[in-house]
Amino acid sequence: SGLREIVLPDTVTVIGDYAFAYCTKLSDGSDVTGGSYTQSQVNGATGLERVVLSKNLLEIGDHAFQGIFNLETLIIPDGVKEIGNLVFNGCYQLKEVKIGSNVEKIGEQAFWSCEKLEEIILPKKLSTIEYGTFGGCKNLRKITLSENVTMIEENAFANCGSLEEVSYGGTNVQWEAVSIVEEGNDTLLN
């Protein structure tokens, strides 16, 4: 619980399950690097406020940053193609997220209960917004979707009562063709 800084060389390609779990005094992740983050590696590092991920990162595994209550800013590099399930679930203070341009998949409930998140711009390669991806983001006001989004699963925007603006990169005809499951997505449909 006394770990405050992590410095790993760029040659690290995998950080194993729970590697940084419960590092409650970890306060700055700017030096956390490596090629792949796996399940629950920093789960519970409640003191972590900022994460700057390695440009070599390819995947963020399930639960990797779940429950890091004080995380405020996150930049997901362009090399990342997949963000796992529940990755940022319960990161209540997360205000700012920049998702890299090559992300093709954001897992179920990835940003569930990121209560301070106000705006999100989704990458063009993303076609499906999975179950509960932004559920519980009660301060989410604006979301930008590309014309490549074809499916929005149930509860993707559940309890997002502040959602005022949905910006879609395609035409009205394309938007009408997007399959939106009604359950939990009433803010999108109104």
PDB file of C-alpha atoms in Angstrom:
ATOM      1  CA  SER A   1       0.000   0.000   0.000  1.00  0.00           C
ATOM      2  CA  GLY A   2       3.044   2.333   0.084  1.00  0.00           C
ATOM      3  CA  LEU A   3       3.755   2.207  -3.681  1.00  0.00           C
ATOM      4  CA  ARG A   4       3.672   5.746  -5.097  1.00  0.00           C
ATOM      5  CA  GLU A   5       5.365   5.504  -8.509  1.00  0.00           C
ATOM      6  CA  ILE A   6       5.833   2.830 -11.127  1.00  0.00           C
ATOM      7  CA  VAL A   7       8.544   2.998 -13.785  1.00  0.00           C
ATOM      8  CA  LEU A   8       8.727   0.106 -16.234  1.00  0.00           C
ATOM      9  CA  PRO A   9      10.781  -0.059 -19.430  1.00  0.00           C
ATOM     10  CA  ASP A  10       9.040  -0.017 -22.827  1.00  0.00           C
ATOM     11  CA  THR A  11      10.198  -3.606 -23.325  1.00  0.00           C
ATOM     12  CA  VAL A  12       7.500  -4.808 -20.917  1.00  0.00           C
ATOM     13  CA  THR A  13       4.673  -6.230 -23.004  1.00  0.00           C
ATOM     14  CA  VAL A  14       2.356  -7.722 -20.368  1.00  0.00           C
ATOM     15  CA  ILE A  15       1.436  -6.660 -16.863  1.00  0.00           C
ATOM     16  CA  GLY A  16      -0.297  -9.565 -15.137  1.00  0.00           C
ATOM     17  CA  ASP A  17      -3.568  -9.837 -13.253  1.00  0.00           C
ATOM     18  CA  TYR A  18      -3.817  -7.710 -10.111  1.00  0.00           C
ATOM     19  CA  ALA A  19      -0.208  -6.494 -10.528  1.00  0.00           C
ATOM     20  CA  PHE A  20      -1.034  -3.116  -8.956  1.00  0.00           C
ATOM     21  CA  ALA A  21      -4.190  -4.087  -7.101  1.00  0.00           C
ATOM     22  CA  TYR A  22      -4.881  -2.106  -3.942  1.00  0.00           C
ATOM     23  CA  CYS A  23      -1.903   0.231  -4.329  1.00  0.00           C
ATOM     24  CA  THR A  24      -3.914   2.843  -2.477  1.00  0.00           C
ATOM     25  CA  LYS A  25      -1.092   5.395  -2.257  1.00  0.00           C
ATOM     26  CA  LEU A  26      -0.284   5.302  -5.960  1.00  0.00           C
ATOM     27  CA  SER A  27      -0.925   8.896  -7.017  1.00  0.00           C
ATOM     28  CA  ASP A  28       0.452   9.380 -10.524  1.00  0.00           C
ATOM     29  CA  GLY A  29       0.459   6.766 -13.248  1.00  0.00           C
ATOM     30  CA  SER A  30       2.368   8.816 -15.778  1.00  0.00           C
ATOM     31  CA  ASP A  31       5.246   6.344 -15.736  1.00  0.00           C
ATOM     32  CA  VAL A  32       3.170   3.165 -15.963  1.00  0.00           C
ATOM     33  CA  THR A  33       4.194   1.744 -19.327  1.00  0.00           C
ATOM     34  CA  GLY A  34       4.153  -1.522 -21.174  1.00  0.00           C
ATOM     35  CA  GLY A  35       2.713  -3.188 -24.254  1.00  0.00           C
ATOM     36  CA  SER A  36      -0.365  -4.813 -22.740  1.00  0.00           C
ATOM     37  CA  TYR A  37      -2.462  -4.336 -19.627  1.00  0.00           C
ATOM     38  CA  THR A  38      -4.320  -7.381 -18.414  1.00  0.00           C
ATOM     39  CA  GLN A  39      -7.237  -8.110 -16.134  1.00  0.00           C
ATOM     40  CA  SER A  40      -7.401  -6.180 -12.886  1.00  0.00           C
ATOM     41  CA  GLN A  41      -3.795  -5.039 -12.865  1.00  0.00           C
ATOM     42  CA  VAL A  42      -4.438  -1.774 -11.030  1.00  0.00           C
ATOM     43  CA  ASN A  43      -7.902  -2.540  -9.683  1.00  0.00           C
ATOM     44  CA  GLY A  44      -8.407  -0.669  -6.417  1.00  0.00           C
ATOM     45  CA  ALA A  45      -5.495   1.788  -6.681  1.00  0.00           C
ATOM     46  CA  THR A  46      -7.788   4.400  -5.170  1.00  0.00           C
ATOM     47  CA  GLY A  47      -5.197   7.203  -4.964  1.00  0.00           C
ATOM     48  CA  LEU A  48      -4.409   7.174  -8.686  1.00  0.00           C
ATOM     49  CA  GLU A  49      -5.514  10.465 -10.278  1.00  0.00           C
ATOM     50  CA  ARG A  50      -3.890  10.456 -13.708  1.00  0.00           C
ATOM     51  CA  VAL A  51      -2.903   7.718 -16.111  1.00  0.00           C
ATOM     52  CA  VAL A  52      -0.762   8.184 -19.210  1.00  0.00           C
ATOM     53  CA  LEU A  53      -0.528   4.891 -21.034  1.00  0.00           C
ATOM     54  CA  SER A  54       2.361   3.728 -23.171  1.00  0.00           C
ATOM     55  CA  LYS A  55       2.176   4.425 -26.888  1.00  0.00           C
ATOM     56  CA  ASN A  56       2.985   0.705 -27.318  1.00  0.00           C
ATOM     57  CA  LEU A  57      -0.177  -0.384 -25.533  1.00  0.00           C
ATOM     58  CA  LEU A  58      -2.429  -2.672 -27.590  1.00  0.00           C
ATOM     59  CA  GLU A  59      -5.156  -3.787 -25.208  1.00  0.00           C
ATOM     60  CA  ILE A  60      -6.613  -2.877 -21.843  1.00  0.00           C
ATOM     61  CA  GLY A  61      -7.997  -6.000 -20.163  1.00  0.00           C
ATOM     62  CA  ASP A  62     -11.157  -6.509 -18.129  1.00  0.00           C
ATOM     63  CA  HIS A  63     -11.370  -4.605 -14.821  1.00  0.00           C
ATOM     64  CA  ALA A  64      -7.905  -3.070 -15.357  1.00  0.00           C
ATOM     65  CA  PHE A  65      -8.706   0.269 -13.708  1.00  0.00           C
ATOM     66  CA  GLN A  66     -11.965  -0.601 -11.978  1.00  0.00           C
ATOM     67  CA  GLY A  67     -12.666   1.209  -8.724  1.00  0.00           C
ATOM     68  CA  ILE A  68      -9.908   3.802  -8.956  1.00  0.00           C
ATOM     69  CA  PHE A  69     -12.129   6.398  -7.351  1.00  0.00           C
ATOM     70  CA  ASN A  70      -9.869   9.444  -7.823  1.00  0.00           C
ATOM     71  CA  LEU A  71      -8.841   8.888 -11.453  1.00  0.00           C
ATOM     72  CA  GLU A  72      -9.646  12.168 -13.257  1.00  0.00           C
ATOM     73  CA  THR A  73      -7.893  12.122 -16.629  1.00  0.00           C
ATOM     74  CA  LEU A  74      -7.208   9.344 -19.078  1.00  0.00           C
ATOM     75  CA  ILE A  75      -5.625   9.308 -22.521  1.00  0.00           C
ATOM     76  CA  ILE A  76      -5.929   6.013 -24.371  1.00  0.00           C
ATOM     77  CA  PRO A  77      -3.233   5.911 -27.068  1.00  0.00           C
ATOM     78  CA  ASP A  78      -3.914   5.317 -30.763  1.00  0.00           C
ATOM     79  CA  GLY A  79      -2.283   1.859 -30.652  1.00  0.00           C
ATOM     80  CA  VAL A  80      -5.018   0.425 -28.431  1.00  0.00           C
ATOM     81  CA  LYS A  81      -7.557  -1.647 -30.370  1.00  0.00           C
ATOM     82  CA  GLU A  82      -9.597  -3.105 -27.521  1.00  0.00           C
ATOM     83  CA  ILE A  83     -10.833  -1.903 -24.148  1.00  0.00           C
ATOM     84  CA  GLY A  84     -12.164  -4.744 -22.005  1.00  0.00           C
ATOM     85  CA  ASN A  85     -15.269  -5.103 -19.860  1.00  0.00           C
ATOM     86  CA  LEU A  86     -15.685  -2.994 -16.711  1.00  0.00           C
ATOM     87  CA  VAL A  87     -12.271  -1.378 -17.261  1.00  0.00           C
ATOM     88  CA  PHE A  88     -13.152   2.008 -15.732  1.00  0.00           C
ATOM     89  CA  ASN A  89     -16.244   0.924 -13.815  1.00  0.00           C
ATOM     90  CA  GLY A  90     -16.571   2.966 -10.645  1.00  0.00           C
ATOM     91  CA  CYS A  91     -13.984   5.606 -11.551  1.00  0.00           C
ATOM     92  CA  TYR A  92     -16.350   8.190 -10.080  1.00  0.00           C
ATOM     93  CA  GLN A  93     -14.070  11.221 -10.549  1.00  0.00           C
ATOM     94  CA  LEU A  94     -13.140  10.501 -14.187  1.00  0.00           C
ATOM     95  CA  LYS A  95     -13.804  13.804 -15.990  1.00  0.00           C
ATOM     96  CA  GLU A  96     -11.742  13.649 -19.146  1.00  0.00           C
ATOM     97  CA  VAL A  97     -11.182  10.717 -21.491  1.00  0.00           C
ATOM     98  CA  LYS A  98      -9.516  10.763 -24.894  1.00  0.00           C
ATOM     99  CA  ILE A  99      -9.988   7.475 -26.711  1.00  0.00           C
ATOM    100  CA  GLY A 100      -7.410   6.608 -29.370  1.00  0.00           C
ATOM    101  CA  SER A 101      -8.443   6.532 -33.011  1.00  0.00           C
ATOM    102  CA  ASN A 102      -7.856   2.787 -33.519  1.00  0.00           C
ATOM    103  CA  VAL A 103     -10.120   1.450 -30.767  1.00  0.00           C
ATOM    104  CA  GLU A 104     -12.477  -1.074 -32.392  1.00  0.00           C
ATOM    105  CA  LYS A 105     -14.108  -2.484 -29.257  1.00  0.00           C
ATOM    106  CA  ILE A 106     -15.137  -1.006 -25.923  1.00  0.00           C
ATOM    107  CA  GLY A 107     -16.379  -3.735 -23.609  1.00  0.00           C
ATOM    108  CA  GLU A 108     -19.537  -4.014 -21.577  1.00  0.00           C
ATOM    109  CA  GLN A 109     -19.904  -1.500 -18.758  1.00  0.00           C
ATOM    110  CA  ALA A 110     -16.440  -0.130 -19.539  1.00  0.00           C
ATOM    111  CA  PHE A 111     -17.298   3.354 -18.226  1.00  0.00           C
ATOM    112  CA  TRP A 112     -20.164   2.388 -15.897  1.00  0.00           C
ATOM    113  CA  SER A 113     -20.656   4.925 -13.090  1.00  0.00           C
ATOM    114  CA  CYS A 114     -18.025   7.386 -14.276  1.00  0.00           C
ATOM    115  CA  GLU A 115     -20.207  10.024 -12.686  1.00  0.00           C
ATOM    116  CA  LYS A 116     -18.095  13.106 -13.500  1.00  0.00           C
ATOM    117  CA  LEU A 117     -17.637  12.280 -17.190  1.00  0.00           C
ATOM    118  CA  GLU A 118     -19.302  15.061 -19.212  1.00  0.00           C
ATOM    119  CA  GLU A 119     -18.275  14.454 -22.822  1.00  0.00           C
ATOM    120  CA  ILE A 120     -16.980  11.568 -24.886  1.00  0.00           C
ATOM    121  CA  ILE A 121     -15.867  11.345 -28.506  1.00  0.00           C
ATOM    122  CA  LEU A 122     -15.928   7.790 -29.801  1.00  0.00           C
ATOM    123  CA  PRO A 123     -13.430   6.654 -32.447  1.00  0.00           C
ATOM    124  CA  LYS A 124     -14.463   6.038 -36.046  1.00  0.00           C
ATOM    125  CA  LYS A 125     -13.533   2.341 -35.950  1.00  0.00           C
ATOM    126  CA  LEU A 126     -16.082   1.590 -33.236  1.00  0.00           C
ATOM    127  CA  SER A 127     -19.280   0.045 -34.642  1.00  0.00           C
ATOM    128  CA  THR A 128     -21.048  -1.253 -31.516  1.00  0.00           C
ATOM    129  CA  ILE A 129     -21.658   0.455 -28.198  1.00  0.00           C
ATOM    130  CA  GLU A 130     -21.985  -2.522 -25.905  1.00  0.00           C
ATOM    131  CA  TYR A 131     -24.237  -3.269 -22.950  1.00  0.00           C
ATOM    132  CA  GLY A 132     -23.981  -0.602 -20.251  1.00  0.00           C
ATOM    133  CA  THR A 133     -20.879   1.048 -21.703  1.00  0.00           C
ATOM    134  CA  PHE A 134     -21.774   4.492 -20.343  1.00  0.00           C
ATOM    135  CA  GLY A 135     -24.509   3.497 -17.899  1.00  0.00           C
ATOM    136  CA  GLY A 136     -24.573   5.546 -14.725  1.00  0.00           C
ATOM    137  CA  CYS A 137     -22.584   8.422 -16.231  1.00  0.00           C
ATOM    138  CA  LYS A 138     -25.091  10.803 -14.742  1.00  0.00           C
ATOM    139  CA  ASN A 139     -23.252  13.984 -15.811  1.00  0.00           C
ATOM    140  CA  LEU A 140     -22.600  12.900 -19.408  1.00  0.00           C
ATOM    141  CA  ARG A 141     -23.920  15.790 -21.474  1.00  0.00           C
ATOM    142  CA  LYS A 142     -22.461  15.229 -24.936  1.00  0.00           C
ATOM    143  CA  ILE A 143     -21.447  12.206 -26.964  1.00  0.00           C
ATOM    144  CA  THR A 144     -19.997  12.142 -30.469  1.00  0.00           C
ATOM    145  CA  LEU A 145     -20.600   9.025 -32.557  1.00  0.00           C
ATOM    146  CA  SER A 146     -19.145   8.295 -35.975  1.00  0.00           C
ATOM    147  CA  GLU A 147     -21.155   7.200 -38.983  1.00  0.00           C
ATOM    148  CA  ASN A 148     -19.729   3.694 -38.457  1.00  0.00           C
ATOM    149  CA  VAL A 149     -21.826   3.032 -35.340  1.00  0.00           C
ATOM    150  CA  THR A 150     -24.462   0.470 -36.335  1.00  0.00           C
ATOM    151  CA  MET A 151     -25.558  -0.953 -32.953  1.00  0.00           C
ATOM    152  CA  ILE A 152     -26.251   0.495 -29.505  1.00  0.00           C
ATOM    153  CA  GLU A 153     -26.969  -2.295 -27.019  1.00  0.00           C
ATOM    154  CA  GLU A 154     -29.274  -2.168 -24.008  1.00  0.00           C
ATOM    155  CA  ASN A 155     -28.424   0.137 -21.137  1.00  0.00           C
ATOM    156  CA  ALA A 156     -25.528   1.642 -23.098  1.00  0.00           C
ATOM    157  CA  PHE A 157     -26.676   5.027 -21.788  1.00  0.00           C
ATOM    158  CA  ALA A 158     -28.776   3.977 -18.782  1.00  0.00           C
ATOM    159  CA  ASN A 159     -29.154   6.659 -16.118  1.00  0.00           C
ATOM    160  CA  CYS A 160     -27.532   9.332 -18.276  1.00  0.00           C
ATOM    161  CA  GLY A 161     -30.185  11.899 -17.459  1.00  0.00           C
ATOM    162  CA  SER A 162     -27.950  14.875 -18.292  1.00  0.00           C
ATOM    163  CA  LEU A 163     -27.375  13.787 -21.908  1.00  0.00           C
ATOM    164  CA  GLU A 164     -28.334  16.821 -23.996  1.00  0.00           C
ATOM    165  CA  GLU A 165     -26.426  16.366 -27.238  1.00  0.00           C
ATOM    166  CA  VAL A 166     -25.750  13.368 -29.435  1.00  0.00           C
ATOM    167  CA  SER A 167     -23.584  14.296 -32.381  1.00  0.00           C
ATOM    168  CA  TYR A 168     -23.660  11.728 -35.176  1.00  0.00           C
ATOM    169  CA  GLY A 169     -21.182  11.816 -38.081  1.00  0.00           C
ATOM    170  CA  GLY A 170     -23.522  10.285 -40.639  1.00  0.00           C
ATOM    171  CA  THR A 171     -26.732  11.308 -42.356  1.00  0.00           C
ATOM    172  CA  ASN A 172     -30.243  11.173 -40.884  1.00  0.00           C
ATOM    173  CA  VAL A 173     -30.918   8.076 -43.004  1.00  0.00           C
ATOM    174  CA  GLN A 174     -27.836   6.363 -41.531  1.00  0.00           C
ATOM    175  CA  TRP A 175     -28.872   7.353 -37.988  1.00  0.00           C
ATOM    176  CA  GLU A 176     -32.322   5.871 -38.511  1.00  0.00           C
ATOM    177  CA  ALA A 177     -30.661   2.598 -39.594  1.00  0.00           C
ATOM    178  CA  VAL A 178     -28.666   2.323 -36.335  1.00  0.00           C
ATOM    179  CA  SER A 179     -30.081  -0.502 -34.232  1.00  0.00           C
ATOM    180  CA  ILE A 180     -30.763   0.974 -30.792  1.00  0.00           C
ATOM    181  CA  VAL A 181     -32.101  -1.318 -28.083  1.00  0.00           C
ATOM    182  CA  GLU A 182     -34.726   0.726 -26.233  1.00  0.00           C
ATOM    183  CA  GLU A 183     -34.086  -0.642 -22.741  1.00  0.00           C
ATOM    184  CA  GLY A 184     -31.972   1.883 -20.851  1.00  0.00           C
ATOM    185  CA  ASN A 185     -31.399   4.126 -23.871  1.00  0.00           C
ATOM    186  CA  ASP A 186     -34.408   6.413 -23.527  1.00  0.00           C
ATOM    187  CA  THR A 187     -32.164   9.496 -23.390  1.00  0.00           C
ATOM    188  CA  LEU A 188     -30.966   8.671 -26.919  1.00  0.00           C
ATOM    189  CA  LEU A 189     -34.433   8.061 -28.254  1.00  0.00           C
ATOM    190  CA  ASN A 190     -36.042  11.258 -26.950  1.00  0.00           C
TER     191      ASN A 190
END
